[in-house]
């Protein structure tokens, strides 16, 4: 079985400050990890994914995440927050490489950006 | 030219009723999914389906059933609705290739009174 834990259901940062959203995974086999973003009243959009090719993954909108096996972590970062980054962020894991990739999501972290 | 669309966007109904939510994707994807997002924003996979197999999350009550008339559609039927079914339901689709991105619809907010 696999799962992810997102530490902090709500994170607030000032505009221009570093964004750090935490995600730890649990998996008995090599995991594949994702970060999705959900803007208010919208569906989810993929930010980035780790598929074992490189441990540092760059995504859209200036976000990146680093896979650290020793820490079982996949934290999401952005050097400088923008007002438009305010949204709900979900970390997700799958161990299925073929067929239907059933994603198991964390409980989400709401990011607030303070002007 | 919405990639994944769902209808209706909002659905309010009474306990005991039967309802359906429709999902359509125009991306040519092979696999479609239904997720449930509860009031605490927790997202849980309900079903995944392609033309070869239906995978059901064992925790989903059999009152819920997906029906796929063709590759582009995966509708969700819910019988005997209960208060606990109130949630936002998301449809998604992807290619049946290694770790392809899932594209999500805008969601359907179901309220059972």
mmCIF file of C-alpha atoms in Angstrom:
data_model
loop_
_atom_site.group_PDB
_atom_site.id
_atom_site.type_symbol
_atom_site.label_atom_id
_atom_site.label_comp_id
_atom_site.label_asym_id
_atom_site.label_seq_id
_atom_site.Cartn_x
_atom_site.Cartn_y
_atom_site.Cartn_z
ATOM 1 C CA UNK A 1 0.000 0.000 0.000
ATOM 2 C CA UNK A 2 1.089 3.545 -0.577
ATOM 3 C CA UNK A 3 0.146 6.882 0.957
ATOM 4 C CA UNK A 4 1.281 10.461 1.294
ATOM 5 C CA UNK A 5 1.168 12.832 4.245
ATOM 6 C CA UNK A 6 1.106 16.569 3.802
ATOM 7 C CA UNK A 7 2.315 18.447 6.847
ATOM 8 C CA UNK A 8 0.401 21.651 7.410
ATOM 9 C CA UNK A 9 -3.124 22.016 6.112
ATOM 10 C CA UNK A 10 -2.615 25.759 5.747
ATOM 11 C CA UNK A 11 0.539 27.697 4.869
ATOM 12 C CA UNK A 12 0.778 31.479 4.645
ATOM 13 C CA UNK A 13 3.659 33.320 3.017
ATOM 14 C CA UNK A 14 4.294 36.903 2.041
ATOM 15 C CA UNK A 15 4.437 37.835 -1.613
ATOM 16 C CA UNK A 16 8.018 37.335 -2.790
ATOM 17 C CA UNK A 17 8.880 34.896 -0.001
ATOM 18 C CA UNK A 18 9.917 31.275 -0.367
ATOM 19 C CA UNK A 19 7.127 28.729 -0.685
ATOM 20 C CA UNK A 20 7.714 25.339 0.961
ATOM 21 C CA UNK A 21 4.944 22.738 0.997
ATOM 22 C CA UNK A 22 5.805 19.431 2.641
ATOM 23 C CA UNK A 23 4.956 15.940 1.472
ATOM 24 C CA UNK A 24 6.179 12.634 2.861
ATOM 25 C CA UNK A 25 5.359 9.318 1.271
ATOM 26 C CA UNK A 26 5.048 5.760 2.411
ATOM 27 C CA UNK A 27 5.490 2.949 -0.066
ATOM 28 C CA UNK A 28 6.848 -0.583 -0.033
ATOM 29 C CA UNK A 29 7.911 -0.300 -3.684
ATOM 30 C CA UNK A 30 9.462 2.594 -5.611
ATOM 31 C CA UNK A 31 6.866 5.363 -5.763
ATOM 32 C CA UNK A 32 5.936 7.811 -8.456
ATOM 33 C CA UNK A 33 4.997 11.173 -7.003
ATOM 34 C CA UNK A 34 2.963 14.115 -8.204
ATOM 35 C CA UNK A 35 1.994 17.599 -7.150
ATOM 36 C CA UNK A 36 -1.331 18.970 -8.299
ATOM 37 C CA UNK A 37 -2.813 22.433 -7.766
ATOM 38 C CA UNK A 38 -6.490 23.254 -7.379
ATOM 39 C CA UNK A 39 -7.668 26.820 -7.836
ATOM 40 C CA UNK A 40 -11.017 27.789 -6.284
ATOM 41 C CA UNK A 41 -13.969 26.051 -7.889
ATOM 42 C CA UNK A 42 -11.789 24.338 -10.456
ATOM 43 C CA UNK A 43 -10.433 20.885 -11.134
ATOM 44 C CA UNK A 44 -6.879 19.798 -10.441
ATOM 45 C CA UNK A 45 -3.932 20.699 -12.639
ATOM 46 C CA UNK A 46 -0.607 18.896 -12.700
ATOM 47 C CA UNK A 47 2.349 20.965 -11.465
ATOM 48 C CA UNK A 48 5.062 18.333 -11.748
ATOM 49 C CA UNK A 49 5.809 14.645 -11.384
ATOM 50 C CA UNK A 50 8.662 12.405 -10.283
ATOM 51 C CA UNK A 51 9.112 9.314 -12.395
ATOM 52 C CA UNK A 52 12.604 8.239 -11.239
ATOM 53 C CA UNK A 53 14.414 9.957 -14.100
ATOM 54 C CA UNK A 54 15.804 12.807 -11.982
ATOM 55 C CA UNK A 55 15.440 13.568 -8.296
ATOM 56 C CA UNK A 56 15.004 17.322 -8.833
ATOM 57 C CA UNK A 57 11.896 17.947 -10.858
ATOM 58 C CA UNK A 58 10.911 21.284 -12.349
ATOM 59 C CA UNK A 59 7.288 22.055 -13.042
ATOM 60 C CA UNK A 60 5.076 24.823 -14.269
ATOM 61 C CA UNK A 61 4.776 28.299 -12.770
ATOM 62 C CA UNK A 62 8.285 28.196 -11.282
ATOM 63 C CA UNK A 63 7.637 25.300 -8.898
ATOM 64 C CA UNK A 64 10.051 22.463 -8.300
ATOM 65 C CA UNK A 65 10.288 19.448 -6.013
ATOM 66 C CA UNK A 66 13.088 17.175 -4.908
ATOM 67 C CA UNK A 67 12.679 13.447 -4.314
ATOM 68 C CA UNK A 68 14.677 12.376 -1.257
ATOM 69 C CA UNK A 69 14.525 8.657 -0.697
ATOM 70 C CA UNK A 70 16.428 8.809 2.600
ATOM 71 C CA UNK A 71 13.812 11.196 3.996
ATOM 72 C CA UNK A 72 10.854 9.688 2.086
ATOM 73 C CA UNK A 73 10.001 13.233 1.078
ATOM 74 C CA UNK A 74 8.903 15.143 -2.003
ATOM 75 C CA UNK A 75 8.566 18.738 -0.854
ATOM 76 C CA UNK A 76 7.347 21.442 -3.218
ATOM 77 C CA UNK A 77 9.175 24.762 -3.393
ATOM 78 C CA UNK A 78 9.085 28.062 -5.223
ATOM 79 C CA UNK A 79 11.672 30.788 -4.620
ATOM 80 C CA UNK A 80 9.274 33.721 -4.760
ATOM 81 C CA UNK A 81 5.544 33.557 -4.121
ATOM 82 C CA UNK A 82 3.075 35.395 -6.330
ATOM 83 C CA UNK A 83 -0.470 36.323 -5.441
ATOM 84 C CA UNK A 84 -1.640 33.998 -8.200
ATOM 85 C CA UNK A 85 -0.102 31.021 -6.351
ATOM 86 C CA UNK A 86 -2.861 31.100 -3.740
ATOM 87 C CA UNK A 87 -4.602 27.746 -4.122
ATOM 88 C CA UNK A 88 -4.899 24.242 -2.673
ATOM 89 C CA UNK A 89 -1.950 21.948 -3.347
ATOM 90 C CA UNK A 90 -2.132 18.168 -3.345
ATOM 91 C CA UNK A 91 0.661 15.647 -3.241
ATOM 92 C CA UNK A 92 -0.163 12.253 -4.736
ATOM 93 C CA UNK A 93 1.485 8.867 -5.160
ATOM 94 C CA UNK A 94 1.089 5.832 -7.333
ATOM 95 C CA UNK A 95 3.102 2.669 -7.655
ATOM 96 C CA UNK A 96 1.408 1.623 -10.856
ATOM 97 C CA UNK A 97 3.556 2.291 -13.891
ATOM 98 C CA UNK A 98 1.266 0.670 -16.385
ATOM 99 C CA UNK A 99 -2.400 0.703 -17.015
ATOM 100 C CA UNK A 100 -4.644 2.905 -14.931
ATOM 101 C CA UNK A 101 -2.508 5.089 -12.712
ATOM 102 C CA UNK A 102 -4.633 5.258 -9.610
ATOM 103 C CA UNK A 103 -3.467 8.236 -7.632
ATOM 104 C CA UNK A 104 -3.608 8.360 -3.844
ATOM 105 C CA UNK A 105 -3.779 11.929 -2.631
ATOM 106 C CA UNK A 106 -2.710 13.676 0.539
ATOM 107 C CA UNK A 107 -5.146 15.848 2.423
ATOM 108 C CA UNK A 108 -3.985 19.017 0.722
ATOM 109 C CA UNK A 109 -2.298 22.246 1.807
ATOM 110 C CA UNK A 110 -3.984 25.584 1.317
ATOM 111 C CA UNK A 111 -1.464 28.252 0.369
ATOM 112 C CA UNK A 112 -2.299 31.859 1.211
ATOM 113 C CA UNK A 113 -0.116 34.641 -0.192
ATOM 114 C CA UNK A 114 -0.116 37.863 1.787
ATOM 115 C CA UNK A 115 0.447 41.098 -0.142
ATOM 116 C CA UNK B 1 -12.965 23.204 -26.417
ATOM 117 C CA UNK B 2 -12.908 21.956 -22.824
ATOM 118 C CA UNK B 3 -10.716 18.890 -22.385
ATOM 119 C CA UNK B 4 -12.721 17.145 -19.647
ATOM 120 C CA UNK B 5 -16.251 18.324 -19.030
ATOM 121 C CA UNK B 6 -18.822 17.320 -16.439
ATOM 122 C CA UNK B 7 -22.530 17.944 -16.164
ATOM 123 C CA UNK B 8 -24.162 19.147 -14.111
ATOM 124 C CA UNK B 9 -21.891 21.500 -12.198
ATOM 125 C CA UNK B 10 -24.239 21.538 -9.232
ATOM 126 C CA UNK B 11 -26.727 18.866 -8.203
ATOM 127 C CA UNK B 12 -29.089 19.155 -5.265
ATOM 128 C CA UNK B 13 -31.334 16.211 -4.514
ATOM 129 C CA UNK B 14 -33.095 14.388 -1.723
ATOM 130 C CA UNK B 15 -32.128 11.258 0.097
ATOM 131 C CA UNK B 16 -33.221 8.078 -1.605
ATOM 132 C CA UNK B 17 -33.151 9.489 -5.114
ATOM 133 C CA UNK B 18 -31.119 8.106 -8.013
ATOM 134 C CA UNK B 19 -28.928 10.501 -9.959
ATOM 135 C CA UNK B 20 -26.276 10.513 -12.670
ATOM 136 C CA UNK B 21 -23.282 12.695 -13.393
ATOM 137 C CA UNK B 22 -21.926 12.791 -16.915
ATOM 138 C CA UNK B 23 -18.312 13.081 -17.960
ATOM 139 C CA UNK B 24 -16.858 13.550 -21.391
ATOM 140 C CA UNK B 25 -13.285 13.961 -22.565
ATOM 141 C CA UNK B 26 -12.167 15.092 -26.007
ATOM 142 C CA UNK B 27 -8.490 14.282 -25.525
ATOM 143 C CA UNK B 28 -8.593 10.845 -27.084
ATOM 144 C CA UNK B 29 -7.540 9.267 -23.789
ATOM 145 C CA UNK B 30 -7.936 5.586 -23.043
ATOM 146 C CA UNK B 31 -8.566 5.689 -19.332
ATOM 147 C CA UNK B 32 -11.068 7.609 -17.236
ATOM 148 C CA UNK B 33 -11.497 7.989 -13.502
ATOM 149 C CA UNK B 34 -13.907 9.190 -10.861
ATOM 150 C CA UNK B 35 -12.728 10.815 -7.656
ATOM 151 C CA UNK B 36 -14.672 11.996 -4.614
ATOM 152 C CA UNK B 37 -13.565 15.099 -2.712
ATOM 153 C CA UNK B 38 -15.160 15.433 0.710
ATOM 154 C CA UNK B 39 -15.849 18.550 2.735
ATOM 155 C CA UNK B 40 -12.290 18.499 4.103
ATOM 156 C CA UNK B 41 -10.883 18.537 0.559
ATOM 157 C CA UNK B 42 -9.689 14.917 0.823
ATOM 158 C CA UNK B 43 -9.588 13.331 -2.632
ATOM 159 C CA UNK B 44 -10.181 9.631 -3.021
ATOM 160 C CA UNK B 45 -10.158 7.454 -6.124
ATOM 161 C CA UNK B 46 -13.474 5.712 -6.728
ATOM 162 C CA UNK B 47 -13.034 4.015 -10.098
ATOM 163 C CA UNK B 48 -10.647 3.767 -12.970
ATOM 164 C CA UNK B 49 -11.786 2.379 -16.300
ATOM 165 C CA UNK B 50 -10.423 1.675 -19.729
ATOM 166 C CA UNK B 51 -11.690 -0.525 -22.480
ATOM 167 C CA UNK B 52 -10.109 -3.519 -20.843
ATOM 168 C CA UNK B 53 -10.820 -3.282 -17.191
ATOM 169 C CA UNK B 54 -12.765 -1.590 -14.455
ATOM 170 C CA UNK B 55 -10.942 -1.141 -11.201
ATOM 171 C CA UNK B 56 -13.165 -0.373 -8.272
ATOM 172 C CA UNK B 57 -11.970 1.007 -4.989
ATOM 173 C CA UNK B 58 -13.199 -1.574 -2.518
ATOM 174 C CA UNK B 59 -14.483 1.088 -0.154
ATOM 175 C CA UNK B 60 -16.982 2.453 -2.679
ATOM 176 C CA UNK B 61 -20.570 1.309 -1.965
ATOM 177 C CA UNK B 62 -22.209 -0.686 -4.727
ATOM 178 C CA UNK B 63 -24.813 2.074 -4.975
ATOM 179 C CA UNK B 64 -22.222 3.791 -7.149
ATOM 180 C CA UNK B 65 -21.678 2.444 -10.640
ATOM 181 C CA UNK B 66 -19.721 3.793 -13.598
ATOM 182 C CA UNK B 67 -21.088 3.354 -17.079
ATOM 183 C CA UNK B 68 -19.095 3.958 -20.218
ATOM 184 C CA UNK B 69 -21.069 4.137 -23.475
ATOM 185 C CA UNK B 70 -17.830 4.789 -25.379
ATOM 186 C CA UNK B 71 -14.202 5.693 -24.839
ATOM 187 C CA UNK B 72 -14.935 9.389 -24.478
ATOM 188 C CA UNK B 73 -17.559 9.084 -21.759
ATOM 189 C CA UNK B 74 -17.674 7.722 -18.233
ATOM 190 C CA UNK B 75 -20.869 8.497 -16.366
ATOM 191 C CA UNK B 76 -21.421 7.983 -12.674
ATOM 192 C CA UNK B 77 -24.722 6.577 -11.473
ATOM 193 C CA UNK B 78 -25.678 6.769 -7.849
ATOM 194 C CA UNK B 79 -28.657 4.897 -6.433
ATOM 195 C CA UNK B 80 -30.472 5.532 -3.163
ATOM 196 C CA UNK B 81 -28.541 8.681 -2.342
ATOM 197 C CA UNK B 82 -27.485 9.234 1.265
ATOM 198 C CA UNK B 83 -26.470 12.363 3.156
ATOM 199 C CA UNK B 84 -22.870 11.138 3.247
ATOM 200 C CA UNK B 85 -22.723 11.163 -0.532
ATOM 201 C CA UNK B 86 -22.607 14.956 -0.480
ATOM 202 C CA UNK B 87 -19.248 15.903 -1.952
ATOM 203 C CA UNK B 88 -17.565 17.194 -5.065
ATOM 204 C CA UNK B 89 -17.069 14.516 -7.691
ATOM 205 C CA UNK B 90 -14.261 14.864 -10.191
ATOM 206 C CA UNK B 91 -13.865 13.035 -13.445
ATOM 207 C CA UNK B 92 -10.378 12.648 -14.935
ATOM 208 C CA UNK B 93 -8.766 11.021 -17.937
ATOM 209 C CA UNK B 94 -5.323 9.942 -19.060
ATOM 210 C CA UNK B 95 -3.528 7.921 -21.651
ATOM 211 C CA UNK B 96 -2.790 4.305 -20.820
ATOM 212 C CA UNK B 97 0.923 4.878 -20.928
ATOM 213 C CA UNK B 98 3.456 4.969 -18.196
ATOM 214 C CA UNK B 99 2.643 7.639 -15.627
ATOM 215 C CA UNK B 100 0.789 9.932 -17.953
ATOM 216 C CA UNK B 101 -0.798 13.067 -16.592
ATOM 217 C CA UNK B 102 -4.397 12.894 -15.476
ATOM 218 C CA UNK B 103 -6.581 15.733 -16.718
ATOM 219 C CA UNK B 104 -9.383 16.676 -14.354
ATOM 220 C CA UNK B 105 -12.825 18.038 -15.050
ATOM 221 C CA UNK B 106 -14.200 21.056 -13.151
ATOM 222 C CA UNK B 107 -16.125 18.925 -10.679
ATOM 223 C CA UNK B 108 -19.766 18.368 -9.783
ATOM 224 C CA UNK B 109 -20.912 19.521 -6.375
ATOM 225 C CA UNK B 110 -23.536 17.069 -5.121
ATOM 226 C CA UNK B 111 -25.681 18.062 -2.169
ATOM 227 C CA UNK B 112 -28.031 15.512 -0.666
ATOM 228 C CA UNK B 113 -30.731 16.891 1.618
#
